Amino acid sequence: MKKQPAISVIVPVYNTSKYLDACLESICNQTLSNIEIIIINDGSTDKSLLIINSFAKKDERIKIINQENSGLSVARNEGLKIAIGEYVSFVDSDDRILPQGLEAMVEVGRKYKLDIVLPVWRITKNQKWLPPDKND
């Protein structure tokens, strides 16, 4: 019997091929390996599906849902329908997460028996981090 994932990561994708490689790399390369990655292709017309399929061939933790374009909320809800992780995280397909991000969220959630853990966001502009006061 397969072990329950610590966290299900739901990634809605719609025409973000420009950012998608970096996003999926950041998820696949987490320090926490016991994760489920659910990618919802929300009717992309660019090369997003090719990128998704390429990652799925290399990583068995990835599950793909293809649907007609229905919007972000519908895509997230479709991911929630099949998520089996102890926790759930949403990652936008044009974002990246730090390598230890998911592990830290799960550790804090378990330690304090939390229902919700919100990460601290860092904002970049032209590939450079903005000072923390600009992140508000």
Coordinates of C-alpha atoms in Angstrom, one line a residue:
M1 CA 0.0 0.0 0.0
K2 CA 1.3 3.4 -1.0
K3 CA 2.0 5.9 1.8
Q4 CA -0.3 8.9 2.0
P5 CA 1.5 12.0 0.7
A6 CA 2.3 14.6 3.3
I7 CA 1.0 17.3 0.9
S8 CA -0.8 17.5 -2.4
V9 CA 0.4 20.4 -4.5
I10 CA -2.3 21.7 -6.9
V11 CA -1.0 23.7 -9.9
P12 CA -3.6 25.2 -12.3
V13 CA -2.1 25.9 -15.7
Y14 CA -3.3 28.2 -18.4
N15 CA -0.9 29.4 -21.1
T16 CA 2.1 29.9 -18.8
S17 CA 4.7 28.0 -20.8
K18 CA 7.1 30.9 -20.3
Y19 CA 7.2 30.3 -16.5
L20 CA 6.1 26.7 -16.2
D21 CA 9.6 25.0 -16.3
A22 CA 10.8 27.0 -13.4
C23 CA 7.6 26.4 -11.4
L24 CA 7.6 22.7 -11.9
E25 CA 11.3 22.4 -11.2
S26 CA 10.8 24.2 -7.9
I27 CA 8.1 21.8 -6.9
C28 CA 9.8 18.6 -8.1
N29 CA 13.0 19.5 -6.3
Q30 CA 11.5 20.0 -2.9
T31 CA 13.4 18.6 0.2
L32 CA 10.2 16.9 1.1
S33 CA 9.8 14.1 -1.4
N34 CA 6.5 12.5 -0.1
I35 CA 4.3 14.9 -2.2
E36 CA 1.6 14.5 -4.7
I37 CA 1.7 17.0 -7.6
I38 CA -1.6 17.6 -9.4
I39 CA -1.4 19.7 -12.5
I40 CA -4.6 20.9 -14.0
N41 CA -4.2 21.9 -17.7
D42 CA -7.0 24.4 -18.0
G43 CA -7.3 24.4 -21.8
S44 CA -3.9 25.8 -22.5
T45 CA -3.2 26.7 -26.2
D46 CA 0.5 27.4 -25.9
K47 CA 3.3 24.8 -25.1
S48 CA 2.2 24.3 -21.5
L49 CA 0.9 20.8 -22.1
L50 CA 4.1 19.7 -23.7
I51 CA 6.0 20.9 -20.7
I52 CA 3.6 19.2 -18.3
N53 CA 3.9 15.9 -20.1
S54 CA 7.7 16.2 -20.2
F55 CA 7.8 16.6 -16.4
A56 CA 5.2 13.8 -15.9
K57 CA 7.5 11.3 -17.8
K58 CA 10.3 12.1 -15.3
D59 CA 8.3 12.2 -12.1
E60 CA 5.8 9.6 -11.1
R61 CA 4.3 11.9 -8.4
I62 CA 2.7 14.0 -11.1
K63 CA -1.0 13.6 -12.0
I64 CA -2.4 15.5 -14.9
I65 CA -6.0 16.6 -15.4
N66 CA -6.9 18.1 -18.8
Q67 CA -10.0 20.2 -19.0
E68 CA -11.5 22.9 -21.2
N69 CA -10.7 26.4 -20.0
S70 CA -12.9 27.0 -17.0
G71 CA -10.9 29.4 -14.9
L72 CA -8.7 29.2 -11.8
S73 CA -11.3 28.4 -9.2
V74 CA -12.7 25.5 -11.2
A75 CA -9.2 24.2 -11.9
R76 CA -8.3 24.3 -8.2
N77 CA -11.6 22.5 -7.3
E78 CA -10.9 19.8 -9.8
G79 CA -7.5 19.2 -8.1
L80 CA -9.1 19.1 -4.7
K81 CA -11.4 16.4 -5.8
I82 CA -8.5 13.9 -6.3
A83 CA -6.0 15.2 -3.7
I84 CA -5.1 12.6 -1.1
G85 CA -2.4 14.5 0.9
E86 CA -2.5 15.2 4.6
Y87 CA -2.2 18.9 3.6
V88 CA -3.0 20.8 0.3
S89 CA -1.0 23.6 -1.2
F90 CA -1.9 25.7 -4.2
V91 CA 1.0 26.9 -6.4
D92 CA 0.3 29.2 -9.4
S93 CA 2.0 28.1 -12.5
D94 CA 4.0 31.4 -12.9
D95 CA 5.4 31.1 -9.3
R96 CA 8.3 29.2 -7.8
I97 CA 8.7 27.9 -4.3
L98 CA 11.9 27.6 -2.2
P99 CA 13.4 24.1 -2.0
Q100 CA 12.4 23.6 1.6
G101 CA 9.1 25.4 1.4
L102 CA 6.7 22.5 1.5
E103 CA 8.7 20.7 4.2
A104 CA 8.6 23.8 6.4
M105 CA 4.8 24.2 6.0
V106 CA 4.1 20.6 6.8
E107 CA 6.5 20.6 9.8
V108 CA 4.8 23.8 11.2
G109 CA 1.3 22.4 10.5
R110 CA 2.0 19.1 12.3
K111 CA 3.9 20.7 15.2
Y112 CA 1.1 23.1 16.1
K113 CA -1.8 20.9 14.8
L114 CA -2.8 23.6 12.4
D115 CA -5.5 23.4 9.8
I116 CA -4.0 26.2 7.7
V117 CA -0.4 27.4 7.1
L118 CA 0.2 30.5 5.0
P119 CA 3.8 30.9 3.6
V120 CA 5.6 34.2 3.6
W121 CA 5.8 35.5 0.1
R122 CA 8.9 37.1 -1.6
I123 CA 8.4 39.2 -4.7
T124 CA 10.9 39.5 -7.5
K125 CA 11.1 42.0 -10.3
N126 CA 13.4 41.3 -13.3
Q127 CA 14.8 38.2 -11.5
K128 CA 15.9 40.3 -8.4
W129 CA 14.4 40.1 -4.9
L130 CA 12.6 43.2 -3.8
P131 CA 13.3 44.4 -0.2
P132 CA 10.9 42.9 2.4
D133 CA 9.0 46.2 2.8
K134 CA 8.0 46.0 -0.9
N135 CA 6.4 42.5 -0.3
D136 CA 3.4 43.9 1.7

